[in-house]
Short mmCIF file of C-alpha atoms and ligand atoms in Angstrom, two decimals:
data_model
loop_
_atom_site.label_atom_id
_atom_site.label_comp_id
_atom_site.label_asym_id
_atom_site.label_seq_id
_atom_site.Cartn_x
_atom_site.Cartn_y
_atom_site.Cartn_z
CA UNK A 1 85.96 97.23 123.26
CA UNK A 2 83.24 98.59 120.73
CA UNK A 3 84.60 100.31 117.87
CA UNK A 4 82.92 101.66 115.02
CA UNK A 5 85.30 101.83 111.36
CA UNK A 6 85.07 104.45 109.37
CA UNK A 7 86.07 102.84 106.23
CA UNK A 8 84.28 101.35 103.18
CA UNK A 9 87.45 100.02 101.82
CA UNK A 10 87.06 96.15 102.03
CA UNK A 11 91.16 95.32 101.99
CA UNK A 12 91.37 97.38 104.75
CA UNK A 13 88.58 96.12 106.72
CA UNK A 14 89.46 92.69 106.12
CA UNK A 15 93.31 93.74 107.52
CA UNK A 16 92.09 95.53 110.53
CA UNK A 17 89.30 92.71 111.24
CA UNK A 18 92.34 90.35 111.27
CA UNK A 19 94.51 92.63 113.92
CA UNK A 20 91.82 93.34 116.22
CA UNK A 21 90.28 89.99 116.81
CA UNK A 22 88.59 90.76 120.35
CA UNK A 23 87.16 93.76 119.65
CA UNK A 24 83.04 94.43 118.85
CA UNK A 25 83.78 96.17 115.48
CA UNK A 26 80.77 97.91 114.24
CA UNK A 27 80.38 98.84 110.08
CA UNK A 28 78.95 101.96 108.81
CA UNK A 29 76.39 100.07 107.59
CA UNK A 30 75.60 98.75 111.27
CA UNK A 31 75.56 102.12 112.19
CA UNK A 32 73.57 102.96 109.19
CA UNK A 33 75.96 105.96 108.38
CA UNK A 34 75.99 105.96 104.22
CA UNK A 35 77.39 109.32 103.24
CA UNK A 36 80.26 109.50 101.30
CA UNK A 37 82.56 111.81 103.46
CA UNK A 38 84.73 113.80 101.15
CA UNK A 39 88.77 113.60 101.48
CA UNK A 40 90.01 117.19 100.28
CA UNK A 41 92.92 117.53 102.60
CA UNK A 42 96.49 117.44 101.78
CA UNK A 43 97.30 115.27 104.80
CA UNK A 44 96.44 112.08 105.78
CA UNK A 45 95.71 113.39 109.69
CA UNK A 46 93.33 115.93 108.07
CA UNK A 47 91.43 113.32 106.09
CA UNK A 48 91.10 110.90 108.91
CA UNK A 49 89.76 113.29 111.31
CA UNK A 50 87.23 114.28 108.35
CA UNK A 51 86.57 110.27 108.14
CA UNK A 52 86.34 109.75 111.98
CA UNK A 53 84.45 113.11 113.24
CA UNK A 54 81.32 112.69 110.59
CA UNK A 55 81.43 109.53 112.01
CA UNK A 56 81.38 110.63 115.24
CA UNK A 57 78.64 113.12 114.79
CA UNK A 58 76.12 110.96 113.65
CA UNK A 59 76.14 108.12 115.98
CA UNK A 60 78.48 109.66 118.71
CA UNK A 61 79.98 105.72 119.68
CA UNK A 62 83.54 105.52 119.89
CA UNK A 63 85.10 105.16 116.12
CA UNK A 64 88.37 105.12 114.26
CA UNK A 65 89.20 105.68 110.59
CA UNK A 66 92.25 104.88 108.50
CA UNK A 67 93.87 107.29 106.20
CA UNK A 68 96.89 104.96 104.18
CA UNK A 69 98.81 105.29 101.28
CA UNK A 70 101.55 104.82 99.23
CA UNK A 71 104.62 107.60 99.23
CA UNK A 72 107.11 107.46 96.45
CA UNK A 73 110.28 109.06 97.12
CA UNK A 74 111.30 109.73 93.05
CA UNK A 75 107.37 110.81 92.66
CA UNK A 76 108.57 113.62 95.70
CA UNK A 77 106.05 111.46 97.55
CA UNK A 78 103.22 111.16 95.27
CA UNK A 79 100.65 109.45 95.03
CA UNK A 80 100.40 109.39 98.91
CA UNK A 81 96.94 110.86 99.61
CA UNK A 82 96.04 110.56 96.55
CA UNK A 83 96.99 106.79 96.16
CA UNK A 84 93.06 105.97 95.93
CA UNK A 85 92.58 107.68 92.72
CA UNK A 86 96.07 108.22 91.12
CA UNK A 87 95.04 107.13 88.16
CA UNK A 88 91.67 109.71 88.36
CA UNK A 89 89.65 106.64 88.57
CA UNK A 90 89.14 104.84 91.72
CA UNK A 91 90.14 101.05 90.00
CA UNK A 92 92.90 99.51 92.14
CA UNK A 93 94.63 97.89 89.10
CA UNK A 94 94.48 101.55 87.06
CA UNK A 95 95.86 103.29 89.43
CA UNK A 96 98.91 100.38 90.42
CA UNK A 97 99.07 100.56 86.20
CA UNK A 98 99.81 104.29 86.28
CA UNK A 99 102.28 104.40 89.35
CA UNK A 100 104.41 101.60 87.10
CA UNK A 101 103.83 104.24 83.81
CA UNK A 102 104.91 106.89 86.42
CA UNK A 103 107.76 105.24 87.45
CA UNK A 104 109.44 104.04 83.71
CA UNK A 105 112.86 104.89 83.79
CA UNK A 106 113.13 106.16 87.21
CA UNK A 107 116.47 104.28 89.14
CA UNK A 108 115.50 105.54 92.59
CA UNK A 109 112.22 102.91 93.29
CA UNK A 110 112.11 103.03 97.03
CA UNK A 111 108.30 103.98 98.45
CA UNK A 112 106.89 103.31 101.72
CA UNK A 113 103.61 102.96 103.00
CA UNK A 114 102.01 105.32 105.43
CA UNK A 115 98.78 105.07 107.71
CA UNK A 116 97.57 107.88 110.07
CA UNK A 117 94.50 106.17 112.51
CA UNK A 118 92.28 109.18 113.73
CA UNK A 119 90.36 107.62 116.84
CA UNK A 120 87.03 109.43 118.63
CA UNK A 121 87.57 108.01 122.00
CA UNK A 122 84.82 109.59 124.13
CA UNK A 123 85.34 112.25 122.42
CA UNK A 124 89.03 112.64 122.62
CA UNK A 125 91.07 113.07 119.59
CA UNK A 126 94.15 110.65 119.11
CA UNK A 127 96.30 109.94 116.31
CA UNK A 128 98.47 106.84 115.67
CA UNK A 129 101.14 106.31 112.51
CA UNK A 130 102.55 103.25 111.15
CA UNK A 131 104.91 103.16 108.27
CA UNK A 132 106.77 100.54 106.17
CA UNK A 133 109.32 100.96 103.74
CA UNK A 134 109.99 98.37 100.45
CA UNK A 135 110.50 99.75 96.97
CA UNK A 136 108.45 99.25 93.70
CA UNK A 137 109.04 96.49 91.73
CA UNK A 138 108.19 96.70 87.51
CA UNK A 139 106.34 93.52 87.28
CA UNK A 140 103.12 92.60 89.34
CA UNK A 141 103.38 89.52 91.58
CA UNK A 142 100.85 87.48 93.90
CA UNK A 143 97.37 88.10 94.43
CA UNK A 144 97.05 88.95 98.22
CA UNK A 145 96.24 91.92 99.47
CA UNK A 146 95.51 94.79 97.72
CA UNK A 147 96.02 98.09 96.49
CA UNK A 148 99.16 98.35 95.26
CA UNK A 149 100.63 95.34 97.02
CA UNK A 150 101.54 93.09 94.15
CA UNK A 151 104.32 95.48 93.31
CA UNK A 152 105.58 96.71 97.00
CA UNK A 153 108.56 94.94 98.17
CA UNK A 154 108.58 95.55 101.98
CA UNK A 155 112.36 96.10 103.06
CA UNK A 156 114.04 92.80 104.59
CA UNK A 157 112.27 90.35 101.97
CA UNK A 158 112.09 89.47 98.98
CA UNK A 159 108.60 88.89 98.23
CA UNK A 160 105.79 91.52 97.46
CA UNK A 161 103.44 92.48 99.85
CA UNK A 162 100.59 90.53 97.43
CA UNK A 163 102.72 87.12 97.47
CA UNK A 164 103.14 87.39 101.79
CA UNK A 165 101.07 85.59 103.86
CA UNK A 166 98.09 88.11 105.46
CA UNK A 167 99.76 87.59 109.15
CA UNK A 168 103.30 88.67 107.56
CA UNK A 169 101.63 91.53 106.12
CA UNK A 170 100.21 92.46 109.42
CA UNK A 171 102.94 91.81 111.22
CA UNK A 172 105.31 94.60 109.25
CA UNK A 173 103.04 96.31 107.56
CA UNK A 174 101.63 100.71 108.11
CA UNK A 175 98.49 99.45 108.73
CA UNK A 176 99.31 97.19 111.51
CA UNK A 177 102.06 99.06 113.50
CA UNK A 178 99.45 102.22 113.93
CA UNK A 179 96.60 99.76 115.12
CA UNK A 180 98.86 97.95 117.79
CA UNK A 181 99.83 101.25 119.02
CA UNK A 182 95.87 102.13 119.23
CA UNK A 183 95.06 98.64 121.14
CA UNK A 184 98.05 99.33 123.18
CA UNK A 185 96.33 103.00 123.68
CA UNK A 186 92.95 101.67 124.56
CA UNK A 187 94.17 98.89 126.82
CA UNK A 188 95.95 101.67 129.10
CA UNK A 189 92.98 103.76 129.15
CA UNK A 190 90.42 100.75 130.00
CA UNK A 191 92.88 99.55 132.55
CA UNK A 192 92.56 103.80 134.23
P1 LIG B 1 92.09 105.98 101.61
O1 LIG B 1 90.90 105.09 101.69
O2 LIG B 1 91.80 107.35 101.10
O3 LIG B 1 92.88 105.96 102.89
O4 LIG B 1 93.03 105.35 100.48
C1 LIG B 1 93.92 104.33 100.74
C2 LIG B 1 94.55 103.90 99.40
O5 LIG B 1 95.95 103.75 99.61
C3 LIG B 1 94.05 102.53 98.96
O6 LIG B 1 92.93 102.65 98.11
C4 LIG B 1 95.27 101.98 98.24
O7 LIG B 1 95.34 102.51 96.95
C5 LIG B 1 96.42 102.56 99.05
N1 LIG B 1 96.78 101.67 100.18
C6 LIG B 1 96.73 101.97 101.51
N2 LIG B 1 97.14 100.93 102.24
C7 LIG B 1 97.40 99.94 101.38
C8 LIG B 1 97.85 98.60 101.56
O8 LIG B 1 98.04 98.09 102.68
N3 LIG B 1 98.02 97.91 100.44
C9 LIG B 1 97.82 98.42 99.19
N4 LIG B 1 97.40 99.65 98.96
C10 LIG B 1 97.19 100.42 100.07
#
């Protein structure tokens, strides 16, 4: 399986890397696609298709991009596509900073995570989803991951998402459940 990812995001290169171990995974930079694709959409199946098809149209290989982020239910879902640049800077720890600001006082601290994978299979359109609920916890804890993962709780344990182990994280987390479903996707269709 050759795959191109659309992503420059090294966390979630490093995760996806980790879950799809027999794959030929090419980078944009193998590809030698360097634009900056722009993510104005309001969903995260609009922004990656945007990721995936520019992709697509410049070195027409089979390619996938990730669209992920984090949904807060007492922020009416915020910063969810937006949870790359919350804090109007694009600085991990500013914008985790600003979601705890955001959330000062608030009771209700439940969140989940949410990825949409837009795959280019030759040239098909499919889309696969992965969520994982937690909450937000006030203090920052562990140094795994990234993002906002010292302070996401994942439900059913009591560590954050930066103190877990990367194969927990995978195991439970957005990210992962929407790229077993597109192995699981590409297996059937290599097997037809
Ligand atoms: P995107 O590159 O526009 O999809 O932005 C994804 C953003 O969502 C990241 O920069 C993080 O802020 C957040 N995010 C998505 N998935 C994760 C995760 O697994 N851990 C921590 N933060 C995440």
């Amino acid at each position: 399986m050759e795959l191109v990812i659309a992503s420059n995001n090294k966390g979630k290169i490093r995760e996806i890397l980790e879950l799809l171990p027999d794959a030929v995974l090419l980078s944009l930079e193998d590809v030698g696609f360097t634009d900056d694709t722009p993510e104005p959409w309001h969903t995260f199946e609009e922004n990656a298709l945007a990721k995936a098809s520019a992709v697509y149209a410049f070195c027409g290989k089979n390619v996938f991009a990730d669209d992920s982020g984090i949904c807060v239910n007492a922020l009416d879902g915020r910063p969810g596509v937006d949870s790359a640049h919350f804090s109007g800077t694009r600085d991990d720890e500013q914008n985790l900073q600003h979601l705890l600001r955001e959330l000062e006082g608030k009771d209700d601290r439940s969140a989940y995570y949410k990825a949409v994978i837009c795959l280019i299979w030759n040239g098909e359109v499919y889309y696969f989803e992965g969520v994982c609920n937690g909450h937000i916890i006030s203090e920052k804890r562990g140094g795994g991951g990234f993002g906002y993962d010292p302070v996401f709780v994942p439900d059913g344990f009591s560590h954050t998402f930066g103190e877990l182990s990367p194969d927990v994280k995978n195991s439970i987390s957005h990210r992962g459940r929407a790229v077993r479903k597109m192995v699981e996707f590409i297996k059937s269709k290599e097997q037809t």
